Short mmCIF file of C-alpha atoms in Angstrom, two decimals:
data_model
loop_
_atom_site.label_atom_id
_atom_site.label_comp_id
_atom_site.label_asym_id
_atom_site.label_seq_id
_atom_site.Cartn_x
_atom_site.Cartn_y
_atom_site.Cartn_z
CA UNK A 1 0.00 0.00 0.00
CA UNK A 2 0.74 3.62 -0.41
CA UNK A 3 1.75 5.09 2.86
CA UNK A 4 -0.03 8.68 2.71
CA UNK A 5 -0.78 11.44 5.34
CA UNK A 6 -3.50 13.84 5.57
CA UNK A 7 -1.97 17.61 5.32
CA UNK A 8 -4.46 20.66 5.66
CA UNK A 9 -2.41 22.64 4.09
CA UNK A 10 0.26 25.84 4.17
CA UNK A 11 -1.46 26.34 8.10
CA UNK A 12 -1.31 22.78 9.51
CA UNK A 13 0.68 22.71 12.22
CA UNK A 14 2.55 19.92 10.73
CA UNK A 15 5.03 20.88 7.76
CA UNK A 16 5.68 19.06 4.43
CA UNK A 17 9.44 18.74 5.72
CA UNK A 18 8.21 16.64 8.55
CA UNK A 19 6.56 13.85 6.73
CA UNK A 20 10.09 12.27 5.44
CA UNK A 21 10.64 11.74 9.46
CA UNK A 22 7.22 10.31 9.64
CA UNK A 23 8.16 7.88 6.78
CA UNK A 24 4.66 9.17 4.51
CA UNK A 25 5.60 9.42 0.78
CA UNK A 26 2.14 10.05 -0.14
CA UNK A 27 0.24 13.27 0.51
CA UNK A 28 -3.78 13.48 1.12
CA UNK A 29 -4.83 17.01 0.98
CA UNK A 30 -7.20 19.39 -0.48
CA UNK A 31 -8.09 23.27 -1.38
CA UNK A 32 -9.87 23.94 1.84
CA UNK A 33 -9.95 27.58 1.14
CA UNK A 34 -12.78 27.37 -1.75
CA UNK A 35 -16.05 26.43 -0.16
CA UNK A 36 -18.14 24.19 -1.76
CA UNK A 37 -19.46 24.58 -4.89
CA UNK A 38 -16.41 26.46 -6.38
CA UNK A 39 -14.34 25.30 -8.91
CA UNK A 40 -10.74 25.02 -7.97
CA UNK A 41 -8.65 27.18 -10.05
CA UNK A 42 -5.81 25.56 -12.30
CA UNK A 43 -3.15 27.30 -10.94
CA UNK A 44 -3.74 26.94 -6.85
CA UNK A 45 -4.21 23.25 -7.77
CA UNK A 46 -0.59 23.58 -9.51
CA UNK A 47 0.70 25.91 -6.70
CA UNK A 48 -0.23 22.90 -3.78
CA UNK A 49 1.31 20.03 -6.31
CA UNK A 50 4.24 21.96 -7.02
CA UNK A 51 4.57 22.64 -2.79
CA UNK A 52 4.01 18.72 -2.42
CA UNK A 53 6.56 17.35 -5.00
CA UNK A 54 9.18 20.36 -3.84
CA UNK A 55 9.23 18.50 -0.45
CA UNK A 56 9.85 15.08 -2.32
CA UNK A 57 6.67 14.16 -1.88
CA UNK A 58 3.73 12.79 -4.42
CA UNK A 59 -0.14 14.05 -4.03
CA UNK A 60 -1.82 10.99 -3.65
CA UNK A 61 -5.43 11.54 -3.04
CA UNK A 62 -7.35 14.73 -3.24
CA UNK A 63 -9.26 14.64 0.38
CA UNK A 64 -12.22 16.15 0.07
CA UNK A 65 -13.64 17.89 -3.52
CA UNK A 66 -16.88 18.63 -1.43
CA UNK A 67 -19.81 18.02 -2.55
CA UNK A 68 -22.20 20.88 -1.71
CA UNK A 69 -25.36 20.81 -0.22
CA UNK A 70 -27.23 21.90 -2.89
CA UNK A 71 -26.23 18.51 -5.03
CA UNK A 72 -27.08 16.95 -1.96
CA UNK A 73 -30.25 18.26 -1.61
CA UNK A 74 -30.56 18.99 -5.36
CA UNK A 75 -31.29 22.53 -4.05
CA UNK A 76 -31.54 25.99 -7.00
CA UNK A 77 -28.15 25.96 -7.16
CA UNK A 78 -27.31 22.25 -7.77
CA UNK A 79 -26.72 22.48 -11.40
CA UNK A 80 -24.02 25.79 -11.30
CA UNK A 81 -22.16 23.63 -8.51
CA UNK A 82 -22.35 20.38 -10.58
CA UNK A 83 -20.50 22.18 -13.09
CA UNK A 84 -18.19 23.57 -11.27
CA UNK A 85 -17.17 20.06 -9.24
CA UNK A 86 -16.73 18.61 -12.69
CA UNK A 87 -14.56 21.71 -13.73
CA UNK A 88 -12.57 20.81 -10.54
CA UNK A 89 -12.01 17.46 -11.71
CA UNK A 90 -10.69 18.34 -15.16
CA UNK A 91 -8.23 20.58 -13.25
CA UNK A 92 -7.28 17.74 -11.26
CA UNK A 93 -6.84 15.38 -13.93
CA UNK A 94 -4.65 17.49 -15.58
CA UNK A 95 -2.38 18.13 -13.16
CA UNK A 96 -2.13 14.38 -12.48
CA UNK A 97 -3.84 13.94 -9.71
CA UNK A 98 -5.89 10.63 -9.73
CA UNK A 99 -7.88 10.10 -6.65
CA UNK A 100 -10.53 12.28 -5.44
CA UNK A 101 -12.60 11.37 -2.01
CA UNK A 102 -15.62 12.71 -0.98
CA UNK A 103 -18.43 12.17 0.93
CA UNK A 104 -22.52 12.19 1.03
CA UNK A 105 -22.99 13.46 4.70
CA UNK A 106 -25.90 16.01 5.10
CA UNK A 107 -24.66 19.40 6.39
CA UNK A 108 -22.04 17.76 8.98
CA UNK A 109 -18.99 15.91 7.92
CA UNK A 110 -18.39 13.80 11.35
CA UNK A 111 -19.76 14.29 15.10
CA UNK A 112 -18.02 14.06 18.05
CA UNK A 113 -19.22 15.15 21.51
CA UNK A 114 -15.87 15.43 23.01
CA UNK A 115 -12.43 16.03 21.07
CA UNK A 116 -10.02 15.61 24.02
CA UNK A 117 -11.17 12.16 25.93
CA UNK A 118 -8.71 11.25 28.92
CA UNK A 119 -7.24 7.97 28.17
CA UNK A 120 -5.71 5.64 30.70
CA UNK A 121 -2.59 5.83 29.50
CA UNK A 122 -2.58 9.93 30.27
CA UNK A 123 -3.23 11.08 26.51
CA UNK A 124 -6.74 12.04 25.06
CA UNK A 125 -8.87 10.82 21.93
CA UNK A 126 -11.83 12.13 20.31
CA UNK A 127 -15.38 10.56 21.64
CA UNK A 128 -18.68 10.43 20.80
CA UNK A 129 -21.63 10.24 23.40
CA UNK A 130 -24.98 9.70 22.79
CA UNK A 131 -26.71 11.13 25.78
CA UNK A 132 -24.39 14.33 25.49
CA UNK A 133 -25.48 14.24 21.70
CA UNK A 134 -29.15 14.15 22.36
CA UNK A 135 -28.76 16.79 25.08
CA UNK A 136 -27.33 19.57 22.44
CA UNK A 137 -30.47 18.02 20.08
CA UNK A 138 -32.84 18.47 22.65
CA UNK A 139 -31.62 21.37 24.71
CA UNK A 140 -29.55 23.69 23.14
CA UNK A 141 -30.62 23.29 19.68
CA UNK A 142 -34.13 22.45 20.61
CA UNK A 143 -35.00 20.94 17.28
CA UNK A 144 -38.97 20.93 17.13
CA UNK A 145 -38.84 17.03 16.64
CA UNK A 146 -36.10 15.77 18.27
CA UNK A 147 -37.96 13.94 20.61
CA UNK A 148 -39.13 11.78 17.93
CA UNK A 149 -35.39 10.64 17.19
CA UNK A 150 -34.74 9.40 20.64
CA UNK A 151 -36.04 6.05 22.76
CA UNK A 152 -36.89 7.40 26.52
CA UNK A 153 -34.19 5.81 27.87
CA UNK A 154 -32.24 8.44 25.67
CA UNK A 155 -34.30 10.92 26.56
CA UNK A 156 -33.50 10.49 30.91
CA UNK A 157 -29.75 10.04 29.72
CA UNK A 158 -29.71 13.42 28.04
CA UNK A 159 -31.80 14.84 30.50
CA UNK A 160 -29.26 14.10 33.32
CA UNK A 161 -26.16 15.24 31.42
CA UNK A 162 -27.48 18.36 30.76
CA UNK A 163 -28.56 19.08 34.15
CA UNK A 164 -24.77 18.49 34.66
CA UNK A 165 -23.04 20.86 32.49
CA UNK A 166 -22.28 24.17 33.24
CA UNK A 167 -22.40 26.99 30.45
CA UNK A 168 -18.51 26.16 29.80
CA UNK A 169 -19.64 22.49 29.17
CA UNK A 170 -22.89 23.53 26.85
CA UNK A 171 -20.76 26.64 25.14
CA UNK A 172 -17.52 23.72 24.54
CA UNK A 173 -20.44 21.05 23.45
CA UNK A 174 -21.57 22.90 21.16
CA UNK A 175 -18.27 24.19 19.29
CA UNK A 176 -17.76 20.29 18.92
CA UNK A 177 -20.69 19.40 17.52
CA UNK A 178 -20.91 21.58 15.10
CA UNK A 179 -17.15 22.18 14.20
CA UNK A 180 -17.20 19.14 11.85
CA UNK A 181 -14.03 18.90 9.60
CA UNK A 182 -10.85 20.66 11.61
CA UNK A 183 -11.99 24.32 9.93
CA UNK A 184 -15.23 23.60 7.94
CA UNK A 185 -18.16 25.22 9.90
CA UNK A 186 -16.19 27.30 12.56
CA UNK A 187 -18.25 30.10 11.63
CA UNK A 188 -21.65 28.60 12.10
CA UNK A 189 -24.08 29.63 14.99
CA UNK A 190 -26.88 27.39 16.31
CA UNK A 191 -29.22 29.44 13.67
CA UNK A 192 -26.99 28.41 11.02
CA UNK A 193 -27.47 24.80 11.59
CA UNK A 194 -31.27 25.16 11.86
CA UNK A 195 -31.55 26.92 8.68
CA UNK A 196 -29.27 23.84 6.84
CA UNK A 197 -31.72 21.07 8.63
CA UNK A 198 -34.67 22.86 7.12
CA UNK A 199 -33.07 22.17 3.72
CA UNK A 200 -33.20 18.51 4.20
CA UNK A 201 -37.32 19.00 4.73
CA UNK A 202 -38.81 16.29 3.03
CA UNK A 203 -35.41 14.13 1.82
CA UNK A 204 -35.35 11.01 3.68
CA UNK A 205 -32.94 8.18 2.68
CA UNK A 206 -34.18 6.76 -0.22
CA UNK A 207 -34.56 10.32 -1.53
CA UNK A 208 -30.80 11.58 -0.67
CA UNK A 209 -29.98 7.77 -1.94
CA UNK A 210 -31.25 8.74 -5.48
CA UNK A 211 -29.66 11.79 -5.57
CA UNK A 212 -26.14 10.24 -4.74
CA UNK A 213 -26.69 8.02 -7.32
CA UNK A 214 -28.04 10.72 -9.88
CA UNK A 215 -24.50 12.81 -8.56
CA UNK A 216 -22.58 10.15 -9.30
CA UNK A 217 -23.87 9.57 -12.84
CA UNK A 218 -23.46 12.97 -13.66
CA UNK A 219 -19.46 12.56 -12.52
CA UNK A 220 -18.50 9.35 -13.01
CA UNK A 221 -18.43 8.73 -16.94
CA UNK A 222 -16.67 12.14 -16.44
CA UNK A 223 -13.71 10.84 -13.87
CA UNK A 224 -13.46 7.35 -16.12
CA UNK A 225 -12.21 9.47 -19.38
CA UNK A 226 -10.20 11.72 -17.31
CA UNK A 227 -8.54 8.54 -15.91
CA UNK A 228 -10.21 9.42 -12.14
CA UNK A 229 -11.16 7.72 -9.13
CA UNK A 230 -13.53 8.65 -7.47
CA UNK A 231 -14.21 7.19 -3.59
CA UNK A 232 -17.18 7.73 -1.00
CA UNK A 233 -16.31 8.19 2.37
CA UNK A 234 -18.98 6.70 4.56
CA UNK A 235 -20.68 8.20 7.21
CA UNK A 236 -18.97 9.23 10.76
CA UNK A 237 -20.86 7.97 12.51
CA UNK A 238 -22.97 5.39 10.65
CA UNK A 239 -26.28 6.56 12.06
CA UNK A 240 -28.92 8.70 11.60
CA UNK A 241 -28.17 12.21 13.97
CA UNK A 242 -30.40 15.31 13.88
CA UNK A 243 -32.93 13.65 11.98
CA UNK A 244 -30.88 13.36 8.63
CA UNK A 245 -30.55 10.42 6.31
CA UNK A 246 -27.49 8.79 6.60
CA UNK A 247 -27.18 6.06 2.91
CA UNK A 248 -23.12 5.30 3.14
CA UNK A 249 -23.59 3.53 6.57
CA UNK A 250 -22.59 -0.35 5.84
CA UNK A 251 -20.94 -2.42 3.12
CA UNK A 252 -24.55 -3.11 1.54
CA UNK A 253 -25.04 0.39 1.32
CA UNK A 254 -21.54 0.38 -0.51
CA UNK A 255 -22.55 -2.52 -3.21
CA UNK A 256 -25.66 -1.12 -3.95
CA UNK A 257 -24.54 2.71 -4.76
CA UNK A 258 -21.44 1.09 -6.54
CA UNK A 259 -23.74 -1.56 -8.88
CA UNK A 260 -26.36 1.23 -9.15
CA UNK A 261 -22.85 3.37 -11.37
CA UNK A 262 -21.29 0.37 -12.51
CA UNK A 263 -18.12 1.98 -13.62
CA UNK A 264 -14.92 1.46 -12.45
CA UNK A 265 -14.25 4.90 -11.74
CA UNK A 266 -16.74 5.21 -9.10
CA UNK A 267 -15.35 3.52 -5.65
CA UNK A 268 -15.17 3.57 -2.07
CA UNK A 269 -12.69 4.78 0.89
CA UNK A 270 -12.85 1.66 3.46
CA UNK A 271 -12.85 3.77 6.53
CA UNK A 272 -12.41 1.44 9.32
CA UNK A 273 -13.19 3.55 11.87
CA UNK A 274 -16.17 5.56 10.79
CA UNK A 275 -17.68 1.75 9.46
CA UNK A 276 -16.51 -0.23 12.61
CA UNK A 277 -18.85 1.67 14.84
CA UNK A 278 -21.47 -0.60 13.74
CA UNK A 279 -21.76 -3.49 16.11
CA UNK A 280 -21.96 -6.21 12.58
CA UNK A 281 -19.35 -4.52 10.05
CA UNK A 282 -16.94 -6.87 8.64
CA UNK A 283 -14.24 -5.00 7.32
CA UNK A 284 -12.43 -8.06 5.66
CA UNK A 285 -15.64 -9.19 3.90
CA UNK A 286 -15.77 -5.46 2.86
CA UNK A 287 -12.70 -6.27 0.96
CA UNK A 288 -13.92 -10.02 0.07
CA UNK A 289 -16.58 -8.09 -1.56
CA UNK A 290 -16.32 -4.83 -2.74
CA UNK A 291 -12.16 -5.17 -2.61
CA UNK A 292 -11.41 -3.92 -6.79
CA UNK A 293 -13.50 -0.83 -6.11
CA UNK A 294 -11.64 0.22 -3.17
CA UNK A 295 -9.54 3.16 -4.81
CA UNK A 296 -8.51 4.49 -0.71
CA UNK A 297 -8.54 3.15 2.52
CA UNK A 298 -8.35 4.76 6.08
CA UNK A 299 -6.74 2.57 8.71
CA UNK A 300 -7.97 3.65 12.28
CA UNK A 301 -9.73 1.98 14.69
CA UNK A 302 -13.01 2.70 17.15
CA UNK A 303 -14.03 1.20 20.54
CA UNK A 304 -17.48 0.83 21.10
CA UNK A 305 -18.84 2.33 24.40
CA UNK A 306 -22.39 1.76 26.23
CA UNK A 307 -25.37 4.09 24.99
CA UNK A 308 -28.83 3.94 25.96
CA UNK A 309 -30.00 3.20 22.50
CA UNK A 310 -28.10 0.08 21.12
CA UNK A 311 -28.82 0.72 17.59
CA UNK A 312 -26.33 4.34 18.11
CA UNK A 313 -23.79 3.55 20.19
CA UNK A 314 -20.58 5.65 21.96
CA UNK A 315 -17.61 5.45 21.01
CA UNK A 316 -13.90 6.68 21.20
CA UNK A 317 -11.48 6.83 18.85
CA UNK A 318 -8.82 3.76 20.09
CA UNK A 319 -4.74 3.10 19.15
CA UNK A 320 -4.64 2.03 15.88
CA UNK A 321 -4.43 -2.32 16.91
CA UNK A 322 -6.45 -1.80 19.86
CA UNK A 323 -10.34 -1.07 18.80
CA UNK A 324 -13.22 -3.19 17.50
CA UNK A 325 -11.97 -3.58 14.28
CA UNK A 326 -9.28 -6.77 13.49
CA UNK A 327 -6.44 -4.72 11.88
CA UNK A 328 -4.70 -7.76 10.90
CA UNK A 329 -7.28 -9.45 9.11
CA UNK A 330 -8.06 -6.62 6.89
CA UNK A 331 -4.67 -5.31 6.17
CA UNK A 332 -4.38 -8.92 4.96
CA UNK A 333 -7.43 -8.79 2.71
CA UNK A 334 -6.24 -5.48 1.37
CA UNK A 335 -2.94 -6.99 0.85
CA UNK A 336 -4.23 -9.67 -0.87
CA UNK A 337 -6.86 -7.13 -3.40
CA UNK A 338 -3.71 -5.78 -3.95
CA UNK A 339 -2.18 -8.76 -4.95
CA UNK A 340 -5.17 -10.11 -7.29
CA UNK A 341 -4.66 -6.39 -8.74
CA UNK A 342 -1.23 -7.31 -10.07
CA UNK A 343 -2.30 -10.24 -11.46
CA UNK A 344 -4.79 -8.57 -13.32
CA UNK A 345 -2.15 -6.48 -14.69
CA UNK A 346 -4.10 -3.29 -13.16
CA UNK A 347 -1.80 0.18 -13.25
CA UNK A 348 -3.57 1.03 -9.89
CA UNK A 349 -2.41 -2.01 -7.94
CA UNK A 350 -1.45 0.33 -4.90
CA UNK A 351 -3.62 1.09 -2.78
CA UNK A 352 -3.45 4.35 -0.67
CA UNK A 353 -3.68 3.72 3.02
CA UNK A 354 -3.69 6.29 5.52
CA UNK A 355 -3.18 6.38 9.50
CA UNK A 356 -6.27 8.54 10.62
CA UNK A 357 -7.82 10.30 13.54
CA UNK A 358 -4.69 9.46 16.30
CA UNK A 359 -5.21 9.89 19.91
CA UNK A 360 -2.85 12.73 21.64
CA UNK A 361 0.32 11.37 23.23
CA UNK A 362 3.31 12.47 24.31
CA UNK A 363 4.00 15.99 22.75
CA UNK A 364 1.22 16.18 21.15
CA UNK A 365 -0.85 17.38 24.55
CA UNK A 366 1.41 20.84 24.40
CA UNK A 367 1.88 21.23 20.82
CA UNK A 368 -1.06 22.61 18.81
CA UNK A 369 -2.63 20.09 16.63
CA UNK A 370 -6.09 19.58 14.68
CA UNK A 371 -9.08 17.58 16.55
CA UNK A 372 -7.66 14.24 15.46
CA UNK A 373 -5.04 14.88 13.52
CA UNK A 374 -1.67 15.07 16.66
CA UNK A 375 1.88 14.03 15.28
CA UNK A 376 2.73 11.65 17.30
CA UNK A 377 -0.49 9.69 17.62
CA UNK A 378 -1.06 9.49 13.80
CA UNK A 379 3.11 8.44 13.68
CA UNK A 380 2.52 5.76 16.29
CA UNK A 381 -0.59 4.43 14.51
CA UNK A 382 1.19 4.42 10.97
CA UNK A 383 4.51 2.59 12.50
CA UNK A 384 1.85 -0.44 13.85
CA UNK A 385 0.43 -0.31 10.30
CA UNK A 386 3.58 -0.18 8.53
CA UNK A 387 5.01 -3.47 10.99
CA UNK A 388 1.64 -5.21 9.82
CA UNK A 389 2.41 -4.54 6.28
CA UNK A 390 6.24 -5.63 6.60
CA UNK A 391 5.09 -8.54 8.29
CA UNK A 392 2.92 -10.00 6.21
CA UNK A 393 4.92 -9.33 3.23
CA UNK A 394 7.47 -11.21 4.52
CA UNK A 395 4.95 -14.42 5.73
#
């Protein structure tokens, strides 16, 4: 596999020069200053590959060419941003950059109720809480209908954990909820998330479903002349929150978006993490299944936690080797994709693989870092995936 590393850019707190140290040789990064629906000028996509390559590094995966939320939503606007997104990817293709990710969340990318867990071992992680969840639903952004969304067991948990919070703890909830991607929605206010819910009015899952699928036949006869891949992120976490439709949620969700655009071109990112919070996923029979569609893959691991609804549990984000998820079994079924790849003679035999969402250890709890994206955690987690690799190379 193709060890990458996700960069944010000129302002990440982690430099270019440091990746050689890390061991990366692949970078996963993105034009985060265009907002979505933009096209991506030529030249800042040149500018970013040329800042890449000058560090001896290659730009690997394009992570994420957003899709907007009026494609989403197929909103007045959906067909100006359609064109732009496919400008974006001519842009891309010409510079030489092959892999685009993306992802079909409604109006937040991931959700986590606590970005700075203690662990035992004296660092943090990032942690997600239902009852803290459903007390921001319920009782900060009193959404008319939450109530609807959660089993009264829920409904006492929330209850209780708001009653414990100070306005500190509700203010710091809050920011976390709605922060999303490390500098997406920093702006937003509590109005500006009730305004994008009312947008989803009236789309339920099979309805954002068939617009994913209409999306995706719009782009990907495009990205299979440009000599594109294009791969879906799922959803983080796989679960319905704030009443939205969640349709990337589980490997059948996969195989049926991926048969419904039976191209090539249109894949998935096997995010073992975001997918492993599901008490049934399989992430090897993702790969038995779905494996020469896989164009990406994140490697990091969840532990489930107790929640009073079973069907949406907690969860934090665990070492790399230590979660729910058998890291063994599917490096070894990626390995062996990779392997039926060759075989097959395929120019895109390597797979790229990155260490994602670390916990804080070490230095990383004085030096300033993204919500799970620390140095040191995301260099442990790679060095366990890298010995995995070696190791069953070697076998």
């Amino acid at each position: 596999m193709i060890e990458c590393w996700r960069w944010f850019g000129p302002d990440d707190p982690t430099q270019l020069s440091d990746l050689p140290q890390v061991g990366a040789t692949g970078v996963v990064t993105a034009l985060h200053q265009f907002p979505p629906g933009t096209e991506w000028p030529s030249r800042a996509i040149a500018e970013r590959k040329e800042m890449i390559e000058a560090a001896g590094l290659t730009w690997e995966v394009v992570e994420s060419l957003p899709v907007s939320e009026a494609i989403k939503t197929q909103g007045a606007e959906a067909a100006a941003h359609l064109t732009a997104y496919k400008a974006s990817m001519k842009s891309l293709a010409q510079a030489g950059v092959r892999t685009i990710c993306y992802n079909f969340m409604p109006i937040l990318d991931w959700t986590r109720t606590q970005t700075h867990a203690p662990q035992p071992h004296g660092g943090t992680a990032m942690l997600f809480d239902l009852a803290d969840f459903a007390a921001f639903d319920l009782f900060i952004l009193k959404r008319p209908v939450a109530t609807d969304d959660y089993p009264p067991l829920a409904q006492d948990a929330a209850r209780d954990a708001f009653a414990q919070m100070d306005d500190a703890d509700r203010a710091r909830l809050t920011r976390t909820v709605i922060a999303g991607l490390p500098g997406a929605n920093d702006g937003w206010s509590l109005d500006d998330v009730r305004a994008r819910l009312s947008t989803y009015d009236g789309v339920d899952a099979a309805a954002l479903r068939r617009h994913l699928i209409d999306f995706l036949s719009e782009v990907v006869p495009l990205a299979q002349e440009l000599g594109l891949r294009l791969c879906c992120h799922p959803d983080d976490p796989p679960f319905s929150l704030l009443g939205l439709p969640r349709v990337m949620s589980s490997t059948d969700d996969y195989e049926t978006v991926l048969l419904a655009v039976d191209i090539q071109a249109n894949g998935a990112t096997l995010c073992t993490g975001s997918l492993g919070v599901a008490q049934g996923f399989d992430a090897p029979d993702f790969v038995g299944r779905l494996g020469p569609r896989i164009h990406f893959a994140h490697l990091r691991n969840t532990k489930r936690l107790p929640s009073p609804d079973p069907d949406r549990p907690g969860f934090f984000e665990a070492a790399h080797l230590e979660g729910d998820t058998d890291m063994v079994a599917t490096i070894a079924a990626l390995m062996d994709e990779e392997a039926r790849r060759r075989i097959e003679g395929r120019t895109d035999h390597a797979i790229p693989m990155r260490p994602d969402h670390g916990q804080e250890i070490l230095m990383d709890r004085t030096r300033d870092s993204l919500p799970g994206y620390p140095l040191i955690g995301r260099m442990r987690g790679l060095a366990e995936l890298r010995g995995i690799m070696a190791a069953m190379a070697k076998g």
